[in-house]
Amino acid sequence: MYVVSETEQRTTRTPAADVFALAAPSQGSVEIATWRVEIGAGSATPVHSIDREQVWMPLSGVFEVLVGDRAERVGAGQAAILPAGAVRRVVAVGGAAEALVAMGVGGTAAVPGGESGIPLPWAQ
């Protein structure tokens, strides 16, 4: 058994969100990567895709999750399952929002029409 705590060394801060790495291969997990994400009020992730299925589980606030041309709002007590390869954007609406996210280990991001194969440091 491993117990993993958030650390500043495993925290990624971007203009859109703060990502706090938890389970990952570098922390003893073989199959699943998890992290906690905080997105500020009115902030959004860039439009991107991930090559792994992700499950977003809001802890507080509300997220609008856009996948392709579909938009859904999710909050605490719900989960949004985002398919691998789907072009997506996640927006905090009505205030800051926080979620736990899980996916298979590894994983890379791509920006439509731009860079691909970008490693996700919190999933390594």
mmCIF file of N, CA and C in Angstrom:
data_model
loop_
_atom_site.group_PDB
_atom_site.id
_atom_site.type_symbol
_atom_site.label_atom_id
_atom_site.label_comp_id
_atom_site.label_asym_id
_atom_site.label_seq_id
_atom_site.Cartn_x
_atom_site.Cartn_y
_atom_site.Cartn_z
ATOM 1 N N MET A 1 0.848 -1.181 0.000
ATOM 2 C CA MET A 1 0.000 0.000 0.000
ATOM 3 C C MET A 1 0.889 1.238 0.000
ATOM 4 N N TYR A 2 0.429 2.249 -0.712
ATOM 5 C CA TYR A 2 1.097 3.545 -0.749
ATOM 6 C C TYR A 2 0.098 4.615 -0.316
ATOM 7 N N VAL A 3 0.574 5.579 0.435
ATOM 8 C CA VAL A 3 -0.230 6.753 0.769
ATOM 9 C C VAL A 3 0.491 7.934 0.133
ATOM 10 N N VAL A 4 -0.219 8.674 -0.698
ATOM 11 C CA VAL A 4 0.380 9.770 -1.450
ATOM 12 C C VAL A 4 -0.261 11.080 -1.008
ATOM 13 N N SER A 5 0.554 12.056 -0.729
ATOM 14 C CA SER A 5 0.072 13.391 -0.360
ATOM 15 C C SER A 5 0.445 14.380 -1.453
ATOM 16 N N GLU A 6 -0.344 15.417 -1.585
ATOM 17 C CA GLU A 6 -0.008 16.486 -2.525
ATOM 18 C C GLU A 6 1.272 17.170 -2.065
ATOM 19 N N THR A 7 2.129 17.509 -3.021
ATOM 20 C CA THR A 7 3.344 18.267 -2.727
ATOM 21 C C THR A 7 3.494 19.364 -3.768
ATOM 22 N N GLU A 8 4.229 20.390 -3.415
ATOM 23 C CA GLU A 8 4.477 21.477 -4.362
ATOM 24 C C GLU A 8 5.277 20.963 -5.563
ATOM 25 N N GLN A 9 6.171 19.991 -5.341
ATOM 26 C CA GLN A 9 6.977 19.446 -6.433
ATOM 27 C C GLN A 9 6.128 18.713 -7.464
ATOM 28 N N ARG A 10 4.973 18.191 -7.066
ATOM 29 C CA ARG A 10 4.101 17.456 -7.990
ATOM 30 C C ARG A 10 2.840 18.262 -8.310
ATOM 31 N N THR A 11 2.954 19.585 -8.196
ATOM 32 C CA THR A 11 1.847 20.483 -8.534
ATOM 33 C C THR A 11 2.212 21.239 -9.804
ATOM 34 N N THR A 12 1.268 21.280 -10.739
ATOM 35 C CA THR A 12 1.451 22.022 -11.980
ATOM 36 C C THR A 12 0.470 23.182 -11.978
ATOM 37 N N ARG A 13 0.992 24.388 -12.139
ATOM 38 C CA ARG A 13 0.146 25.578 -12.175
ATOM 39 C C ARG A 13 0.155 26.136 -13.590
ATOM 40 N N THR A 14 -1.032 26.311 -14.150
ATOM 41 C CA THR A 14 -1.178 26.862 -15.497
ATOM 42 C C THR A 14 -2.074 28.098 -15.403
ATOM 43 N N PRO A 15 -2.185 28.866 -16.480
ATOM 44 C CA PRO A 15 -3.112 30.000 -16.435
ATOM 45 C C PRO A 15 -4.564 29.561 -16.189
ATOM 46 N N ALA A 16 -4.918 28.332 -16.584
ATOM 47 C CA ALA A 16 -6.294 27.861 -16.456
ATOM 48 C C ALA A 16 -6.570 27.147 -15.140
ATOM 49 N N ALA A 17 -5.572 26.431 -14.600
ATOM 50 C CA ALA A 17 -5.863 25.549 -13.464
ATOM 51 C C ALA A 17 -4.607 25.227 -12.672
ATOM 52 N N ASP A 18 -4.844 24.753 -11.461
ATOM 53 C CA ASP A 18 -3.787 24.156 -10.646
ATOM 54 C C ASP A 18 -4.080 22.666 -10.571
ATOM 55 N N VAL A 19 -3.070 21.847 -10.889
ATOM 56 C CA VAL A 19 -3.227 20.400 -10.934
ATOM 57 C C VAL A 19 -2.320 19.788 -9.875
ATOM 58 N N PHE A 20 -2.923 19.030 -8.956
ATOM 59 C CA PHE A 20 -2.211 18.438 -7.833
ATOM 60 C C PHE A 20 -2.136 16.930 -8.046
ATOM 61 N N ALA A 21 -0.965 16.431 -8.446
ATOM 62 C CA ALA A 21 -0.792 15.017 -8.757
ATOM 63 C C ALA A 21 -0.939 14.160 -7.514
ATOM 64 N N LEU A 22 -1.616 13.038 -7.661
ATOM 65 C CA LEU A 22 -1.769 12.068 -6.573
ATOM 66 C C LEU A 22 -1.200 10.736 -7.053
ATOM 67 N N ALA A 23 -2.030 9.773 -7.411
ATOM 68 C CA ALA A 23 -1.539 8.471 -7.855
ATOM 69 C C ALA A 23 -0.989 8.563 -9.277
ATOM 70 N N ALA A 24 0.144 7.920 -9.510
ATOM 71 C CA ALA A 24 0.780 7.839 -10.824
ATOM 72 C C ALA A 24 1.918 6.829 -10.707
ATOM 73 N N PRO A 25 2.477 6.382 -11.823
ATOM 74 C CA PRO A 25 3.584 5.436 -11.737
ATOM 75 C C PRO A 25 4.745 5.935 -10.868
ATOM 76 N N SER A 26 5.031 7.227 -10.928
ATOM 77 C CA SER A 26 6.122 7.773 -10.112
ATOM 78 C C SER A 26 5.796 7.748 -8.623
ATOM 79 N N GLN A 27 4.533 7.475 -8.287
ATOM 80 C CA GLN A 27 4.098 7.426 -6.886
ATOM 81 C C GLN A 27 3.620 6.032 -6.486
ATOM 82 N N GLY A 28 3.916 5.007 -7.309
ATOM 83 C CA GLY A 28 3.602 3.633 -6.945
ATOM 84 C C GLY A 28 2.383 3.030 -7.606
ATOM 85 N N SER A 29 1.613 3.801 -8.369
ATOM 86 C CA SER A 29 0.435 3.267 -9.050
ATOM 87 C C SER A 29 0.848 2.671 -10.393
ATOM 88 N N VAL A 30 0.366 1.490 -10.682
ATOM 89 C CA VAL A 30 0.734 0.808 -11.913
ATOM 90 C C VAL A 30 -0.259 1.077 -13.037
ATOM 91 N N GLU A 31 -1.551 1.194 -12.715
ATOM 92 C CA GLU A 31 -2.564 1.253 -13.755
ATOM 93 C C GLU A 31 -3.360 2.558 -13.825
ATOM 94 N N ILE A 32 -3.484 3.259 -12.708
ATOM 95 C CA ILE A 32 -4.378 4.420 -12.671
ATOM 96 C C ILE A 32 -3.618 5.660 -12.219
ATOM 97 N N ALA A 33 -3.887 6.774 -12.899
ATOM 98 C CA ALA A 33 -3.367 8.079 -12.479
ATOM 99 C C ALA A 33 -4.546 8.905 -11.972
ATOM 100 N N THR A 34 -4.336 9.604 -10.861
ATOM 101 C CA THR A 34 -5.373 10.479 -10.317
ATOM 102 C C THR A 34 -4.754 11.809 -9.934
ATOM 103 N N TRP A 35 -5.574 12.836 -9.985
ATOM 104 C CA TRP A 35 -5.126 14.155 -9.558
ATOM 105 C C TRP A 35 -6.332 14.976 -9.151
ATOM 106 N N ARG A 36 -6.055 16.033 -8.409
ATOM 107 C CA ARG A 36 -7.072 17.006 -8.031
ATOM 108 C C ARG A 36 -6.807 18.258 -8.848
ATOM 109 N N VAL A 37 -7.853 18.840 -9.390
ATOM 110 C CA VAL A 37 -7.698 20.037 -10.209
ATOM 111 C C VAL A 37 -8.600 21.137 -9.659
ATOM 112 N N GLU A 38 -8.064 22.340 -9.628
ATOM 113 C CA GLU A 38 -8.821 23.536 -9.251
ATOM 114 C C GLU A 38 -8.812 24.481 -10.439
ATOM 115 N N ILE A 39 -10.010 24.880 -10.876
ATOM 116 C CA ILE A 39 -10.130 25.846 -11.974
ATOM 117 C C ILE A 39 -10.821 27.076 -11.408
ATOM 118 N N GLY A 40 -10.204 28.226 -11.586
ATOM 119 C CA GLY A 40 -10.741 29.475 -11.054
ATOM 120 C C GLY A 40 -12.031 29.892 -11.740
ATOM 121 N N ALA A 41 -12.786 30.740 -11.066
ATOM 122 C CA ALA A 41 -14.067 31.233 -11.588
ATOM 123 C C ALA A 41 -13.887 31.786 -12.996
ATOM 124 N N GLY A 42 -14.685 31.298 -13.929
ATOM 125 C CA GLY A 42 -14.645 31.786 -15.295
ATOM 126 C C GLY A 42 -13.474 31.298 -16.118
ATOM 127 N N SER A 43 -12.583 30.521 -15.515
ATOM 128 C CA SER A 43 -11.429 30.003 -16.251
ATOM 129 C C SER A 43 -11.796 28.708 -16.957
ATOM 130 N N ALA A 44 -10.990 28.348 -17.952
ATOM 131 C CA ALA A 44 -11.252 27.158 -18.741
ATOM 132 C C ALA A 44 -9.946 26.530 -19.197
ATOM 133 N N THR A 45 -9.981 25.234 -19.383
ATOM 134 C CA THR A 45 -8.842 24.561 -19.987
ATOM 135 C C THR A 45 -8.781 24.973 -21.450
ATOM 136 N N PRO A 46 -7.632 24.832 -22.089
ATOM 137 C CA PRO A 46 -7.608 25.062 -23.531
ATOM 138 C C PRO A 46 -8.388 23.946 -24.238
ATOM 139 N N VAL A 47 -8.793 24.186 -25.459
ATOM 140 C CA VAL A 47 -9.380 23.124 -26.279
ATOM 141 C C VAL A 47 -8.267 22.128 -26.558
ATOM 142 N N HIS A 48 -8.518 20.849 -26.254
ATOM 143 C CA HIS A 48 -7.489 19.829 -26.394
ATOM 144 C C HIS A 48 -8.119 18.447 -26.425
ATOM 145 N N SER A 49 -7.302 17.438 -26.654
ATOM 146 C CA SER A 49 -7.744 16.052 -26.531
ATOM 147 C C SER A 49 -6.701 15.294 -25.717
ATOM 148 N N ILE A 50 -7.132 14.190 -25.130
ATOM 149 C CA ILE A 50 -6.265 13.306 -24.348
ATOM 150 C C ILE A 50 -6.427 11.907 -24.937
ATOM 151 N N ASP A 51 -5.339 11.168 -25.035
ATOM 152 C CA ASP A 51 -5.424 9.844 -25.657
ATOM 153 C C ASP A 51 -5.874 8.734 -24.698
ATOM 154 N N ARG A 52 -6.412 9.092 -23.552
ATOM 155 C CA ARG A 52 -6.955 8.135 -22.584
ATOM 156 C C ARG A 52 -8.346 8.609 -22.161
ATOM 157 N N GLU A 53 -9.205 7.657 -21.811
ATOM 158 C CA GLU A 53 -10.486 8.011 -21.202
ATOM 159 C C GLU A 53 -10.213 8.658 -19.853
ATOM 160 N N GLN A 54 -10.972 9.697 -19.525
ATOM 161 C CA GLN A 54 -10.855 10.360 -18.230
ATOM 162 C C GLN A 54 -12.210 10.376 -17.548
ATOM 163 N N VAL A 55 -12.182 10.333 -16.217
ATOM 164 C CA VAL A 55 -13.391 10.494 -15.418
ATOM 165 C C VAL A 55 -13.165 11.698 -14.509
ATOM 166 N N TRP A 56 -14.008 12.716 -14.677
ATOM 167 C CA TRP A 56 -13.974 13.925 -13.850
ATOM 168 C C TRP A 56 -15.058 13.811 -12.796
ATOM 169 N N MET A 57 -14.686 13.951 -11.517
ATOM 170 C CA MET A 57 -15.622 13.852 -10.396
ATOM 171 C C MET A 57 -15.572 15.141 -9.593
ATOM 172 N N PRO A 58 -16.485 16.073 -9.857
ATOM 173 C CA PRO A 58 -16.462 17.356 -9.157
ATOM 174 C C PRO A 58 -16.618 17.198 -7.643
ATOM 175 N N LEU A 59 -15.826 17.970 -6.912
ATOM 176 C CA LEU A 59 -15.918 18.030 -5.452
ATOM 177 C C LEU A 59 -16.669 19.271 -5.007
ATOM 178 N N SER A 60 -16.485 20.361 -5.740
ATOM 179 C CA SER A 60 -17.175 21.619 -5.428
ATOM 180 C C SER A 60 -17.300 22.433 -6.693
ATOM 181 N N GLY A 61 -18.278 23.322 -6.694
ATOM 182 C CA GLY A 61 -18.504 24.156 -7.859
ATOM 183 C C GLY A 61 -19.156 23.368 -8.985
ATOM 184 N N VAL A 62 -19.236 24.020 -10.133
ATOM 185 C CA VAL A 62 -19.861 23.426 -11.316
ATOM 186 C C VAL A 62 -18.919 23.591 -12.505
ATOM 187 N N PHE A 63 -18.789 22.526 -13.261
ATOM 188 C CA PHE A 63 -18.014 22.544 -14.502
ATOM 189 C C PHE A 63 -18.958 22.429 -15.677
ATOM 190 N N GLU A 64 -18.676 23.188 -16.721
ATOM 191 C CA GLU A 64 -19.324 22.920 -17.999
ATOM 192 C C GLU A 64 -18.288 22.169 -18.819
ATOM 193 N N VAL A 65 -18.638 20.972 -19.225
ATOM 194 C CA VAL A 65 -17.735 20.128 -19.994
ATOM 195 C C VAL A 65 -18.234 20.111 -21.433
ATOM 196 N N LEU A 66 -17.375 20.550 -22.339
ATOM 197 C CA LEU A 66 -17.723 20.582 -23.751
ATOM 198 C C LEU A 66 -16.924 19.495 -24.461
ATOM 199 N N VAL A 67 -17.610 18.575 -25.099
ATOM 200 C CA VAL A 67 -16.985 17.510 -25.881
ATOM 201 C C VAL A 67 -17.613 17.566 -27.265
ATOM 202 N N GLY A 68 -16.781 17.894 -28.244
ATOM 203 C CA GLY A 68 -17.325 18.092 -29.589
ATOM 204 C C GLY A 68 -18.314 19.243 -29.555
ATOM 205 N N ASP A 69 -19.544 18.998 -30.017
ATOM 206 C CA ASP A 69 -20.566 20.052 -30.018
ATOM 207 C C ASP A 69 -21.567 19.875 -28.873
ATOM 208 N N ARG A 70 -21.244 19.026 -27.901
ATOM 209 C CA ARG A 70 -22.134 18.779 -26.768
ATOM 210 C C ARG A 70 -21.572 19.427 -25.504
ATOM 211 N N ALA A 71 -22.436 20.076 -24.727
ATOM 212 C CA ALA A 71 -22.043 20.705 -23.466
ATOM 213 C C ALA A 71 -22.946 20.177 -22.357
ATOM 214 N N GLU A 72 -22.331 19.813 -21.230
ATOM 215 C CA GLU A 72 -23.074 19.351 -20.057
ATOM 216 C C GLU A 72 -22.486 20.028 -18.826
ATOM 217 N N ARG A 73 -23.340 20.330 -17.863
ATOM 218 C CA ARG A 73 -22.873 20.853 -16.577
ATOM 219 C C ARG A 73 -22.854 19.714 -15.569
ATOM 220 N N VAL A 74 -21.762 19.639 -14.800
ATOM 221 C CA VAL A 74 -21.631 18.599 -13.780
ATOM 222 C C VAL A 74 -21.151 19.227 -12.485
ATOM 223 N N GLY A 75 -21.653 18.713 -11.377
ATOM 224 C CA GLY A 75 -21.269 19.201 -10.056
ATOM 225 C C GLY A 75 -21.054 18.035 -9.109
ATOM 226 N N ALA A 76 -20.851 18.365 -7.843
ATOM 227 C CA ALA A 76 -20.596 17.344 -6.817
ATOM 228 C C ALA A 76 -21.684 16.278 -6.860
ATOM 229 N N GLY A 77 -21.263 15.030 -6.711
ATOM 230 C CA GLY A 77 -22.196 13.906 -6.756
ATOM 231 C C GLY A 77 -22.405 13.368 -8.157
ATOM 232 N N GLN A 78 -21.716 13.938 -9.145
ATOM 233 C CA GLN A 78 -21.807 13.477 -10.521
ATOM 234 C C GLN A 78 -20.411 13.143 -11.033
ATOM 235 N N ALA A 79 -20.364 12.470 -12.175
ATOM 236 C CA ALA A 79 -19.097 12.193 -12.851
ATOM 237 C C ALA A 79 -19.294 12.407 -14.342
ATOM 238 N N ALA A 80 -18.307 12.985 -14.983
ATOM 239 C CA ALA A 80 -18.309 13.146 -16.437
ATOM 240 C C ALA A 80 -17.244 12.218 -16.997
ATOM 241 N N ILE A 81 -17.647 11.331 -17.890
ATOM 242 C CA ILE A 81 -16.715 10.392 -18.516
ATOM 243 C C ILE A 81 -16.390 10.932 -19.899
ATOM 244 N N LEU A 82 -15.125 11.273 -20.108
ATOM 245 C CA LEU A 82 -14.679 11.867 -21.370
ATOM 246 C C LEU A 82 -13.928 10.807 -22.170
ATOM 247 N N PRO A 83 -14.408 10.488 -23.372
ATOM 248 C CA PRO A 83 -13.772 9.433 -24.159
ATOM 249 C C PRO A 83 -12.361 9.804 -24.605
ATOM 250 N N ALA A 84 -11.535 8.788 -24.773
ATOM 251 C CA ALA A 84 -10.183 8.991 -25.301
ATOM 252 C C ALA A 84 -10.271 9.632 -26.675
ATOM 253 N N GLY A 85 -9.404 10.610 -26.914
ATOM 254 C CA GLY A 85 -9.324 11.260 -28.211
ATOM 255 C C GLY A 85 -10.358 12.328 -28.477
ATOM 256 N N ALA A 86 -11.333 12.494 -27.574
ATOM 257 C CA ALA A 86 -12.382 13.497 -27.788
ATOM 258 C C ALA A 86 -11.819 14.898 -27.575
ATOM 259 N N VAL A 87 -12.156 15.807 -28.484
ATOM 260 C CA VAL A 87 -11.775 17.208 -28.316
ATOM 261 C C VAL A 87 -12.677 17.782 -27.240
ATOM 262 N N ARG A 88 -12.050 18.399 -26.217
ATOM 263 C CA ARG A 88 -12.811 18.859 -25.068
ATOM 264 C C ARG A 88 -12.282 20.169 -24.529
ATOM 265 N N ARG A 89 -13.141 20.776 -23.684
ATOM 266 C CA ARG A 89 -12.793 21.971 -22.919
ATOM 267 C C ARG A 89 -13.614 21.917 -21.643
ATOM 268 N N VAL A 90 -12.992 22.267 -20.516
ATOM 269 C CA VAL A 90 -13.676 22.248 -19.227
ATOM 270 C C VAL A 90 -13.635 23.664 -18.658
ATOM 271 N N VAL A 91 -14.816 24.170 -18.279
ATOM 272 C CA VAL A 91 -14.959 25.550 -17.820
ATOM 273 C C VAL A 91 -15.566 25.555 -16.423
ATOM 274 N N ALA A 92 -15.017 26.357 -15.506
ATOM 275 C CA ALA A 92 -15.636 26.570 -14.189
ATOM 276 C C ALA A 92 -16.705 27.638 -14.370
ATOM 277 N N VAL A 93 -17.955 27.323 -14.001
ATOM 278 C CA VAL A 93 -19.047 28.286 -14.162
ATOM 279 C C VAL A 93 -19.620 28.670 -12.799
ATOM 280 N N GLY A 94 -19.921 29.946 -12.634
ATOM 281 C CA GLY A 94 -20.542 30.414 -11.404
ATOM 282 C C GLY A 94 -19.603 30.488 -10.222
ATOM 283 N N GLY A 95 -18.329 30.348 -10.429
ATOM 284 C CA GLY A 95 -17.350 30.393 -9.340
ATOM 285 C C GLY A 95 -16.267 29.364 -9.572
ATOM 286 N N ALA A 96 -15.322 29.300 -8.654
ATOM 287 C CA ALA A 96 -14.243 28.315 -8.764
ATOM 288 C C ALA A 96 -14.827 26.913 -8.644
ATOM 289 N N ALA A 97 -14.136 25.939 -9.221
ATOM 290 C CA ALA A 97 -14.582 24.550 -9.161
ATOM 291 C C ALA A 97 -13.382 23.634 -8.937
ATOM 292 N N GLU A 98 -13.649 22.517 -8.285
ATOM 293 C CA GLU A 98 -12.591 21.566 -7.929
ATOM 294 C C GLU A 98 -13.085 20.159 -8.247
ATOM 295 N N ALA A 99 -12.189 19.310 -8.770
ATOM 296 C CA ALA A 99 -12.571 17.941 -9.107
ATOM 297 C C ALA A 99 -11.410 16.994 -8.874
ATOM 298 N N LEU A 100 -11.741 15.726 -8.680
ATOM 299 C CA LEU A 100 -10.779 14.640 -8.779
ATOM 300 C C LEU A 100 -10.906 14.087 -10.185
ATOM 301 N N VAL A 101 -9.775 13.741 -10.787
ATOM 302 C CA VAL A 101 -9.775 13.198 -12.138
ATOM 303 C C VAL A 101 -8.985 11.902 -12.119
ATOM 304 N N ALA A 102 -9.474 10.902 -12.870
ATOM 305 C CA ALA A 102 -8.789 9.613 -12.963
ATOM 306 C C ALA A 102 -8.708 9.185 -14.421
ATOM 307 N N MET A 103 -7.620 8.494 -14.754
ATOM 308 C CA MET A 103 -7.465 7.907 -16.088
ATOM 309 C C MET A 103 -6.368 6.850 -16.017
ATOM 310 N N GLY A 104 -6.234 6.071 -17.068
ATOM 311 C CA GLY A 104 -5.133 5.126 -17.155
ATOM 312 C C GLY A 104 -3.811 5.875 -17.154
ATOM 313 N N VAL A 105 -2.763 5.233 -16.627
ATOM 314 C CA VAL A 105 -1.460 5.898 -16.515
ATOM 315 C C VAL A 105 -0.930 6.327 -17.872
ATOM 316 N N GLY A 106 0.004 7.253 -17.816
ATOM 317 C CA GLY A 106 0.596 7.792 -19.034
ATOM 318 C C GLY A 106 -0.328 8.841 -19.600
ATOM 319 N N GLY A 107 -0.543 8.764 -20.860
ATOM 320 C CA GLY A 107 -1.451 9.692 -21.503
ATOM 321 C C GLY A 107 -0.736 10.919 -22.021
ATOM 322 N N THR A 108 -1.188 11.350 -23.172
ATOM 323 C CA THR A 108 -0.646 12.566 -23.759
ATOM 324 C C THR A 108 -1.800 13.434 -24.246
ATOM 325 N N ALA A 109 -1.508 14.712 -24.374
ATOM 326 C CA ALA A 109 -2.486 15.687 -24.841
ATOM 327 C C ALA A 109 -2.130 16.127 -26.250
ATOM 328 N N ALA A 110 -3.127 16.634 -26.944
ATOM 329 C CA ALA A 110 -2.923 17.225 -28.265
ATOM 330 C C ALA A 110 -3.810 18.455 -28.370
ATOM 331 N N VAL A 111 -3.331 19.430 -29.106
ATOM 332 C CA VAL A 111 -4.093 20.650 -29.369
ATOM 333 C C VAL A 111 -4.500 20.594 -30.841
ATOM 334 N N PRO A 112 -5.806 20.697 -31.142
ATOM 335 C CA PRO A 112 -6.229 20.621 -32.542
ATOM 336 C C PRO A 112 -5.454 21.602 -33.422
ATOM 337 N N GLY A 113 -4.902 21.068 -34.493
ATOM 338 C CA GLY A 113 -4.137 21.897 -35.416
ATOM 339 C C GLY A 113 -2.784 22.312 -34.896
ATOM 340 N N GLY A 114 -2.364 21.740 -33.766
ATOM 341 C CA GLY A 114 -1.088 22.137 -33.163
ATOM 342 C C GLY A 114 -0.309 20.955 -32.653
ATOM 343 N N GLU A 115 0.334 21.178 -31.549
ATOM 344 C CA GLU A 115 1.228 20.193 -30.961
ATOM 345 C C GLU A 115 0.468 18.956 -30.479
ATOM 346 N N SER A 116 1.107 17.785 -30.616
ATOM 347 C CA SER A 116 0.518 16.546 -30.115
ATOM 348 C C SER A 116 1.568 15.771 -29.331
ATOM 349 N N GLY A 117 1.132 14.756 -28.609
ATOM 350 C CA GLY A 117 2.046 13.937 -27.825
ATOM 351 C C GLY A 117 2.620 14.657 -26.617
ATOM 352 N N ILE A 118 1.900 15.636 -26.082
ATOM 353 C CA ILE A 118 2.371 16.392 -24.921
ATOM 354 C C ILE A 118 2.141 15.542 -23.674
ATOM 355 N N PRO A 119 3.213 15.123 -22.966
ATOM 356 C CA PRO A 119 3.026 14.295 -21.776
ATOM 357 C C PRO A 119 2.312 15.068 -20.667
ATOM 358 N N LEU A 120 1.497 14.363 -19.901
ATOM 359 C CA LEU A 120 0.809 14.953 -18.760
ATOM 360 C C LEU A 120 1.641 14.636 -17.515
ATOM 361 N N PRO A 121 2.344 15.621 -16.959
ATOM 362 C CA PRO A 121 3.279 15.330 -15.861
ATOM 363 C C PRO A 121 2.606 14.676 -14.661
ATOM 364 N N TRP A 122 1.340 14.989 -14.395
ATOM 365 C CA TRP A 122 0.643 14.435 -13.245
ATOM 366 C C TRP A 122 0.225 12.984 -13.466
ATOM 367 N N ALA A 123 0.386 12.442 -14.674
ATOM 368 C CA ALA A 123 -0.002 11.059 -14.972
ATOM 369 C C ALA A 123 1.197 10.168 -15.215
ATOM 370 N N GLN A 124 2.388 10.677 -14.952
ATOM 371 C CA GLN A 124 3.625 9.909 -15.206
ATOM 372 C C GLN A 124 4.144 9.268 -13.926
#
